[in-house]
Structures are given as C-alpha cells and as structure tokens.
Amino acid sequence: MLVTGLALLTACESDRDSNPTVKAPTGEFRLYTPAMANATLDLANSNTIELVCAQQPNYGFPARTTYVVQMATKQDMSDMVELNEEHLSPKIDIDAALVASTLTTMKTDEGLDESAFPMNIPVYFRIRAFMSETSTNKPVPGTEVLSNVVSLNNVLLAYSLPPVLLPDNIYIVGNFNGWSWDTSLQMVQCYDGDNVFWHMVYIDESGIKFNTAKDWDGNQKGFNDITVSGDLASQISGNGDGNICSSQPGWYLMIATASVQGRNITYDVQFNKPEVWLIGVLTGGWDEFMGEPFTVPATADGDFVSPAFAVSVPGNDSDGCVRAYVKIPGFDWWKSEFMIFNQKIVYRGMGGDQDRVGGAAGQSLYLNFTKETGDIK
C-alpha cells in the first residue's frame, strides 16, 4: 500500500508539472490567397466563400481555437464589420448570402440606394482567432490574434436586402399601465389603411412609448423617434427618458401613420381630441358627428360614457342597433368602428362588418380603453 501511494503521488505531481500554460500565440497567423482572388465572384450565384489558414495560431500546445471573419471594402480595413458566424476549423466556409447582405447594408449605410446595384467591388477579409473554452466558447483572455488581409478583387454584388415591411402590430406602454408590456395596448389598424394605427390612450407627465413587439428590445419609439402632429400636438413633449409626454395629462386619440423611407420606418403620430361618437338610429342619422360625443374620464382607469339612448334598438339593420366609432382623418367612420361583445371592446380593424348589438332607451354605452372592456347598461 505504501509503495502504491508513493506511485500515485508521483503520478499526480508529474501530471501537474505537465499541465500546459496558456500563453499569447507566437509565430505568424496567415491566410492563403483565395483561389478566386482575381476572378469575378457573383455572390448571388454562390453558396460559400472559402478561406484557408496557411498557418494557425501557435499557443504552444494543441488548443481549441475559434475563428471569426472580419470583412471590409477598404484595404486598410477601416470600414471593417465582423460576420455573425464562428468557425472551429482553419478551413472556413463563409455563407455567401450573409456576405451579400452585409455588404449591401454597408453600401446603403454609405448613402447608396437600390438603383446603384449591382456593382463590382473589391472585398477584403481577415480572421480574428482566439483560444476558446470548450463549454462556453468564450475567449481565453490574452489569446486573440489577427491574420493577414486577403482580398477578392472583383465581387459582383446585387442588392441583397429583404424589403422593409410595414408593421403588423404596434403596442403602447406607459405610466398608465405601470410600463408593463403584458398589459400594453394594441393599436388598431384602420380599415383600408394598413399603415394607419389608432388607439385611445391616457398620457401624463411620465409619458408612453410604443413598439412593434411587446418587449424592451431597443426598437421602442419615444418622442425623438416620431413626428408629432394633430389637434393637440402642442401639449406633447419629451422628457429625460425620451418618453412621449403630455403637459396636460389626459386622454388622447393617438393615430400613428407608418411609412417606409429607405431602410427605415418612420412614424407621423397625431394626438387628437379623445372623441367617441354614436351613429345611426340612436343619433337620428348616418352623418358623422351627430348628437354629442361620449363624456371623457379624468383618470386612466375611468370609463367613456355615451349620451343616454333616446330610443330602444333591437340590434338589427332594419330597426336599429348600437354603433360607435372614433374619427380618423381621411377615413369614413365605419373604418374605425368597434362594439362591445361579452363586455370586451372588439375593434373592426381590417375585418368585415361586425355583429349587431341592441340597447334599451335610457341605457348608455360604457367604454374602458385601458382595460379594453365595456358594457351597455
């Protein structure tokens, strides 16, 4: 047993003495000149671009090495971008579609539009290599090294960006709901206006923001990201957090018109009076703005309340029904109408005609636009 213990101790000491020490790479880290360096490379008809390391980083022992491609259109790499791919082999196949979309973005960021494409340009590459941890792939400090620069001198670049699409949804969050995306307001698309969204919203000094996703993902829009217009535009301002704020806290009919300009989506946002209207038999006709608008609550959790119904309506087209709307400039009233079903506000939006709802003389339509609830009572 004594002999065995001494042998194990000796083996452990030997293992410890032989553990490799991490050190900065030595020697040259070099790429071969690409085989197609002087040939025309059509990115649209290519799958991959091959780069091969002639000499790999020398860490003094075999090490797990990660390779990341850097690309530029200038030989001094001053406009370099790094591709979002990591490789574990010194023979690197780059996705040609990723190269094309990245180069297109670089050129449009320089101010070129789609009409400037296709174009022939030189493209320069180098590799950033580093020793990486096996479990996390994180770089080991002090092991990073850059290769030499190689080029493809005649790259045919077609416009390679997908079209910029208008948003399908816009969500509003703010002080009115504790800044929670879980209870955010979903703006309503106006019928026949796929780029026009609206909602009643309560805005105070702390303000609101909006986004096309229910998330703080960096794409949320504040005061400095929009053009402000509308009847009550003079009451809208920004604050230190970039929120859309009101100097006179209260309700606004917020109308956002989205437009594509180049690779960006811009928003003209109207802030109008918070008017809700009945129409039809209950107002004596189908002209807009007949009768009186709903009363407007003083708080974010209050109800809009219609004038009392002068007559009973059974809920059909021939004898009358309850119909309500807000007015979106440039659109007929029914393109922004809504009704109460099972005590929930249901918006027509881009959909078809809604079911008819009845009511009795003396009742009113109650609407809570923060909770999206309502009632006829």
Coordinates of C-alpha atoms in Angstrom, one line a residue:
M1 CA 0.0 0.0 0.0
L2 CA 2.9 2.3 0.9
V3 CA 4.5 1.7 -2.5
T4 CA 1.2 2.2 -4.3
G5 CA 0.6 5.5 -2.5
L6 CA 4.1 6.8 -3.4
A7 CA 3.5 5.9 -7.0
L8 CA 0.1 7.7 -7.2
L9 CA 1.7 10.8 -5.6
T10 CA 4.5 10.8 -8.1
A11 CA 2.0 10.5 -11.0
C12 CA -0.1 13.4 -9.7
E13 CA 3.0 15.6 -9.4
S14 CA 4.0 14.6 -12.9
D15 CA 0.6 15.5 -14.3
R16 CA 0.6 18.9 -12.6
D17 CA 4.1 19.7 -13.9
S18 CA 3.0 18.8 -17.4
N19 CA -0.2 20.9 -17.5
P20 CA 0.1 23.4 -20.3
T21 CA 0.4 27.1 -19.5
V22 CA -1.8 29.4 -21.5
K23 CA 0.2 32.0 -23.4
A24 CA -0.1 34.5 -26.2
P25 CA 0.2 33.0 -29.6
T26 CA 3.6 33.0 -31.2
G27 CA 4.7 33.0 -34.8
E28 CA 2.7 34.1 -37.8
F29 CA -1.1 33.6 -38.3
R30 CA -1.6 33.7 -42.0
L31 CA -4.3 33.1 -44.6
Y32 CA -3.7 31.7 -48.1
T33 CA -4.5 34.0 -51.0
P34 CA -8.0 32.9 -52.2
A35 CA -8.0 30.8 -55.4
M36 CA -10.6 33.3 -56.9
A37 CA -8.7 36.4 -55.8
N38 CA -8.7 37.9 -59.3
A39 CA -11.8 36.1 -60.8
T40 CA -15.3 37.5 -60.8
L41 CA -17.3 36.2 -57.9
D42 CA -21.1 36.5 -58.3
L43 CA -22.4 36.4 -54.8
A44 CA -26.0 35.8 -55.9
N45 CA -24.9 32.6 -57.6
S46 CA -22.5 31.4 -54.9
N47 CA -23.1 29.3 -51.8
T48 CA -19.9 29.8 -49.8
I49 CA -16.6 31.6 -49.9
E50 CA -13.6 29.5 -48.8
L51 CA -10.8 30.9 -46.7
V52 CA -8.0 28.7 -45.5
C53 CA -5.4 29.3 -42.8
A54 CA -1.9 28.7 -44.1
Q55 CA -0.5 28.8 -40.6
Q56 CA -2.7 28.6 -37.4
P57 CA -2.1 30.5 -34.2
N58 CA 0.6 28.8 -32.1
Y59 CA -0.3 28.5 -28.5
G60 CA 2.5 26.1 -27.7
F61 CA 0.1 23.1 -27.5
P62 CA -3.0 21.9 -29.4
A63 CA -5.8 24.2 -28.3
R64 CA -9.5 24.7 -29.2
T65 CA -9.4 27.7 -31.5
T66 CA -12.4 29.8 -32.7
Y67 CA -12.2 31.8 -36.0
V68 CA -14.3 34.8 -36.8
V69 CA -14.3 36.5 -40.2
Q70 CA -13.8 40.3 -40.5
M71 CA -14.7 41.9 -43.8
A72 CA -14.2 45.4 -45.3
T73 CA -14.5 47.2 -48.6
K74 CA -11.4 49.2 -47.9
Q75 CA -7.9 47.7 -47.9
D76 CA -6.9 49.3 -44.6
M77 CA -10.0 47.6 -43.0
S78 CA -11.2 51.0 -41.7
D79 CA -14.8 50.1 -42.5
M80 CA -14.5 46.5 -41.1
V81 CA -17.5 44.6 -39.9
E82 CA -17.4 41.2 -38.2
L83 CA -19.7 38.5 -39.6
N84 CA -22.0 36.8 -37.1
E85 CA -20.6 33.3 -37.6
E86 CA -18.0 31.4 -35.6
H87 CA -15.8 28.6 -37.0
L88 CA -13.8 25.9 -35.3
S89 CA -11.8 24.8 -38.3
P90 CA -8.9 26.5 -40.0
K91 CA -10.7 25.8 -43.3
I92 CA -13.5 28.4 -43.2
D93 CA -16.6 28.4 -45.4
I94 CA -18.4 31.7 -45.3
D95 CA -22.1 31.9 -46.2
A96 CA -22.2 33.9 -49.4
A97 CA -25.7 35.2 -48.7
L98 CA -24.5 36.6 -45.4
V99 CA -21.6 38.3 -47.1
A100 CA -24.0 39.8 -49.7
S101 CA -26.5 41.1 -47.2
T102 CA -23.7 42.5 -45.0
L103 CA -22.1 44.3 -48.0
T104 CA -25.4 45.7 -49.1
T105 CA -26.0 47.1 -45.7
M106 CA -22.6 48.7 -45.7
K107 CA -23.2 50.3 -49.1
T108 CA -26.7 51.6 -48.2
D109 CA -25.3 53.0 -44.9
E110 CA -22.9 55.0 -47.1
G111 CA -26.0 56.6 -48.8
L112 CA -26.4 54.4 -51.9
D113 CA -29.9 53.2 -52.8
E114 CA -31.1 50.2 -54.6
S115 CA -30.7 51.8 -58.0
A116 CA -26.9 51.7 -57.5
F117 CA -26.8 47.9 -57.6
P118 CA -25.5 45.6 -59.0
M119 CA -21.9 46.8 -58.6
N120 CA -18.4 45.3 -58.8
I121 CA -16.2 45.9 -55.8
P122 CA -13.2 44.5 -54.1
V123 CA -13.8 42.9 -50.7
Y124 CA -11.1 42.3 -48.0
F125 CA -11.0 39.6 -45.4
R126 CA -9.0 38.7 -42.3
I127 CA -9.6 36.3 -39.4
R128 CA -9.8 37.0 -35.7
A129 CA -8.7 33.9 -33.8
F130 CA -8.8 33.1 -30.1
M131 CA -8.4 30.1 -27.8
S132 CA -11.9 29.3 -26.6
E133 CA -13.3 27.5 -23.6
T134 CA -14.9 24.1 -24.6
S135 CA -18.1 24.5 -22.6
T136 CA -18.9 28.2 -23.3
N137 CA -16.8 29.0 -26.4
K138 CA -15.8 32.2 -24.5
P139 CA -12.4 33.6 -25.5
V140 CA -9.5 32.9 -23.2
P141 CA -8.0 36.3 -22.2
G142 CA -4.7 37.2 -23.9
T143 CA -5.0 34.6 -26.7
E144 CA -6.6 36.8 -29.5
V145 CA -4.7 37.3 -32.8
L146 CA -5.4 38.7 -36.2
S147 CA -4.4 37.2 -39.5
N148 CA -3.1 39.0 -42.6
V149 CA -5.6 40.6 -45.0
V150 CA -6.6 38.8 -48.2
S151 CA -8.9 40.1 -51.0
L152 CA -11.4 39.1 -53.6
N153 CA -10.8 41.8 -56.2
N154 CA -13.9 41.5 -58.3
V155 CA -17.0 40.7 -56.4
L156 CA -20.4 41.2 -58.1
L157 CA -22.8 42.4 -55.6
A158 CA -26.5 42.6 -56.3
Y159 CA -28.9 44.3 -53.9
S160 CA -29.4 41.6 -51.2
L161 CA -31.6 43.0 -48.5
P162 CA -35.2 41.9 -47.9
P163 CA -37.9 44.5 -48.4
V164 CA -38.6 46.7 -45.4
L165 CA -42.2 45.8 -44.3
L166 CA -44.7 48.0 -42.5
P167 CA -45.5 46.8 -39.0
D168 CA -48.4 44.4 -38.4
N169 CA -48.8 45.5 -34.8
I170 CA -48.0 48.4 -32.6
Y171 CA -48.1 48.2 -28.8
I172 CA -48.3 51.1 -26.3
V173 CA -46.9 51.0 -22.8
G174 CA -46.6 53.8 -20.3
N175 CA -47.3 55.1 -16.8
F176 CA -51.0 54.3 -17.3
N177 CA -50.2 50.6 -17.0
G178 CA -47.0 50.6 -15.0
W179 CA -44.8 50.2 -18.1
S180 CA -45.8 46.5 -18.5
W181 CA -45.8 45.0 -21.9
D182 CA -48.0 42.3 -20.6
T183 CA -50.9 44.8 -20.3
S184 CA -49.9 47.0 -23.2
L185 CA -52.5 48.5 -25.6
Q186 CA -52.5 47.0 -29.1
M187 CA -53.1 49.8 -31.6
V188 CA -55.9 49.1 -34.1
Q189 CA -55.3 49.1 -37.9
C190 CA -57.7 51.4 -39.7
Y191 CA -59.8 49.6 -42.4
D192 CA -58.2 50.2 -45.8
G193 CA -55.2 51.8 -44.1
D194 CA -52.7 49.1 -43.4
N195 CA -50.1 51.7 -42.3
V196 CA -52.5 53.7 -40.1
F197 CA -53.0 52.6 -36.4
W198 CA -55.0 54.2 -33.7
H199 CA -56.0 53.9 -30.0
M200 CA -57.3 56.0 -27.2
V201 CA -54.5 56.4 -24.6
Y202 CA -54.0 58.3 -21.3
I203 CA -50.8 60.3 -21.4
D204 CA -49.3 62.1 -18.4
E205 CA -46.0 63.8 -17.5
S206 CA -44.3 60.4 -17.3
G207 CA -45.5 59.5 -20.7
I208 CA -45.6 56.5 -23.0
K209 CA -43.5 54.6 -25.6
F210 CA -44.6 52.2 -28.4
N211 CA -43.0 49.3 -30.2
T212 CA -43.9 46.7 -32.8
A213 CA -43.1 44.0 -30.3
K214 CA -44.1 43.5 -26.6
D215 CA -40.5 44.0 -25.5
W216 CA -37.8 46.4 -24.4
D217 CA -35.7 45.2 -27.4
G218 CA -34.2 48.6 -28.3
N219 CA -36.7 49.2 -31.1
Q220 CA -39.2 51.1 -28.9
K221 CA -40.1 54.6 -30.1
G222 CA -40.2 57.7 -28.0
F223 CA -40.6 61.5 -28.5
N224 CA -37.4 61.9 -30.5
D225 CA -38.3 59.0 -32.9
I226 CA -41.6 60.4 -34.2
T227 CA -43.0 63.4 -36.0
V228 CA -45.7 64.9 -33.8
S229 CA -48.9 66.3 -35.3
G230 CA -52.6 66.6 -34.6
D231 CA -55.0 68.9 -32.9
L232 CA -53.3 68.6 -29.5
A233 CA -49.7 68.4 -30.7
S234 CA -48.7 71.5 -28.7
Q235 CA -49.4 69.5 -25.5
I236 CA -47.0 66.7 -26.4
S237 CA -43.3 66.8 -25.5
G238 CA -40.4 64.6 -24.4
N239 CA -38.6 64.0 -21.1
G240 CA -35.2 62.8 -20.0
D241 CA -36.1 59.2 -20.6
G242 CA -37.2 60.0 -24.2
N243 CA -40.9 59.3 -23.4
I244 CA -43.8 60.8 -25.2
C245 CA -45.3 63.0 -22.5
S246 CA -48.2 65.5 -22.0
S247 CA -48.1 68.8 -20.3
Q248 CA -51.8 68.4 -19.7
P249 CA -52.4 64.8 -18.5
G250 CA -55.4 63.3 -20.0
W251 CA -56.8 61.2 -22.9
Y252 CA -55.7 61.4 -26.5
L253 CA -56.9 59.8 -29.7
M254 CA -53.4 58.7 -30.9
I255 CA -53.0 57.9 -34.6
A256 CA -49.7 56.5 -35.9
T257 CA -49.0 56.5 -39.6
A258 CA -46.1 54.3 -40.5
S259 CA -44.1 54.9 -43.7
V260 CA -41.1 53.3 -45.3
Q261 CA -38.2 55.6 -46.1
G262 CA -35.2 53.8 -47.5
R263 CA -34.4 51.1 -45.0
N264 CA -36.2 52.8 -42.1
I265 CA -39.8 53.0 -40.9
T266 CA -40.9 56.5 -39.9
Y267 CA -43.9 57.4 -37.8
D268 CA -46.1 60.5 -38.0
V269 CA -48.2 60.5 -34.9
Q270 CA -51.3 62.6 -34.4
F271 CA -52.6 63.4 -31.0
N272 CA -56.2 64.4 -31.4
K273 CA -59.2 65.1 -29.1
P274 CA -60.5 62.0 -27.4
E275 CA -63.9 62.0 -29.1
V276 CA -66.1 58.9 -29.3
W277 CA -69.4 59.0 -31.2
L278 CA -72.6 57.0 -31.7
I279 CA -74.1 56.9 -35.1
G280 CA -77.3 55.5 -36.8
V281 CA -80.8 55.3 -35.3
L282 CA -79.5 56.4 -31.9
T283 CA -78.4 59.8 -33.3
G284 CA -81.1 60.1 -35.9
G285 CA -78.9 59.5 -39.0
W286 CA -75.7 58.3 -40.5
D287 CA -73.9 61.6 -40.8
E288 CA -70.7 61.9 -38.7
F289 CA -70.6 63.9 -35.5
M290 CA -74.4 63.9 -34.9
G291 CA -75.5 64.3 -31.3
E292 CA -73.0 64.6 -28.5
P293 CA -69.7 62.8 -28.0
F294 CA -69.1 60.5 -25.1
T295 CA -68.0 62.0 -21.8
V296 CA -64.3 61.7 -21.2
P297 CA -63.0 60.3 -17.9
A298 CA -60.5 62.3 -15.8
T299 CA -58.4 59.2 -15.0
A300 CA -56.6 56.5 -16.8
D301 CA -58.9 53.8 -15.4
G302 CA -62.1 55.6 -16.0
D303 CA -65.0 55.0 -18.5
F304 CA -66.0 56.9 -21.5
V305 CA -69.8 57.2 -21.4
S306 CA -72.2 57.8 -24.3
P307 CA -75.3 60.0 -24.1
A308 CA -78.3 58.0 -22.9
F309 CA -80.1 56.2 -25.7
A310 CA -83.2 58.2 -26.8
V311 CA -84.9 55.1 -28.2
S312 CA -84.6 51.3 -27.9
V313 CA -82.9 49.4 -30.7
P314 CA -83.3 45.7 -31.1
G315 CA -79.9 45.1 -32.7
N316 CA -80.5 44.7 -36.4
D317 CA -80.1 46.8 -39.6
S318 CA -83.7 47.4 -40.3
D319 CA -84.8 48.6 -36.8
G320 CA -81.6 49.9 -35.4
C321 CA -78.5 48.9 -33.4
V322 CA -75.8 50.4 -31.3
R323 CA -72.8 51.5 -33.3
A324 CA -69.8 53.6 -32.2
Y325 CA -66.6 55.0 -33.7
V326 CA -63.7 57.4 -33.4
K327 CA -62.9 59.6 -36.4
I328 CA -59.7 59.0 -38.2
P329 CA -59.0 62.0 -40.5
G330 CA -59.3 60.9 -44.2
F331 CA -61.4 57.7 -43.4
D332 CA -65.1 57.1 -43.2
W333 CA -66.5 56.5 -39.7
W334 CA -67.0 52.7 -40.1
K335 CA -63.4 52.2 -40.9
S336 CA -62.6 52.9 -37.2
E337 CA -65.7 51.5 -35.5
F338 CA -66.0 49.0 -32.7
M339 CA -68.5 47.4 -30.4
I340 CA -68.9 45.5 -27.1
F341 CA -69.2 41.7 -27.1
N342 CA -69.1 39.8 -23.8
Q343 CA -68.1 43.0 -22.1
K344 CA -64.9 43.3 -24.2
I345 CA -64.2 46.0 -26.8
V346 CA -63.9 44.4 -30.2
Y347 CA -62.5 46.6 -33.0
R348 CA -63.4 46.2 -36.6
G349 CA -59.9 46.9 -37.7
M350 CA -59.2 45.3 -41.1
G351 CA -62.0 42.8 -40.6
G352 CA -65.5 42.6 -42.0
D353 CA -68.8 44.0 -40.7
Q354 CA -69.4 43.3 -37.0
D355 CA -72.5 41.7 -35.5
R356 CA -75.3 44.0 -34.4
V357 CA -75.9 44.8 -30.8
G358 CA -79.1 46.2 -29.2
G359 CA -79.9 48.5 -26.3
A360 CA -82.8 50.0 -24.4
A361 CA -83.9 53.6 -24.2
G362 CA -82.2 55.3 -21.2
Q363 CA -79.1 53.0 -21.3
S364 CA -75.6 54.1 -22.2
L365 CA -72.5 52.6 -23.7
Y366 CA -69.6 52.4 -21.3
L367 CA -66.0 52.0 -22.6
N368 CA -62.7 51.5 -20.7
F369 CA -59.9 51.9 -23.2
T370 CA -57.2 51.0 -20.7
K371 CA -58.7 47.7 -19.8
E372 CA -60.4 47.1 -23.2
T373 CA -63.7 46.4 -21.5
G374 CA -67.2 47.9 -21.8
D375 CA -70.9 47.5 -21.2
I376 CA -74.3 48.7 -22.2
K377 CA -76.3 49.5 -19.1

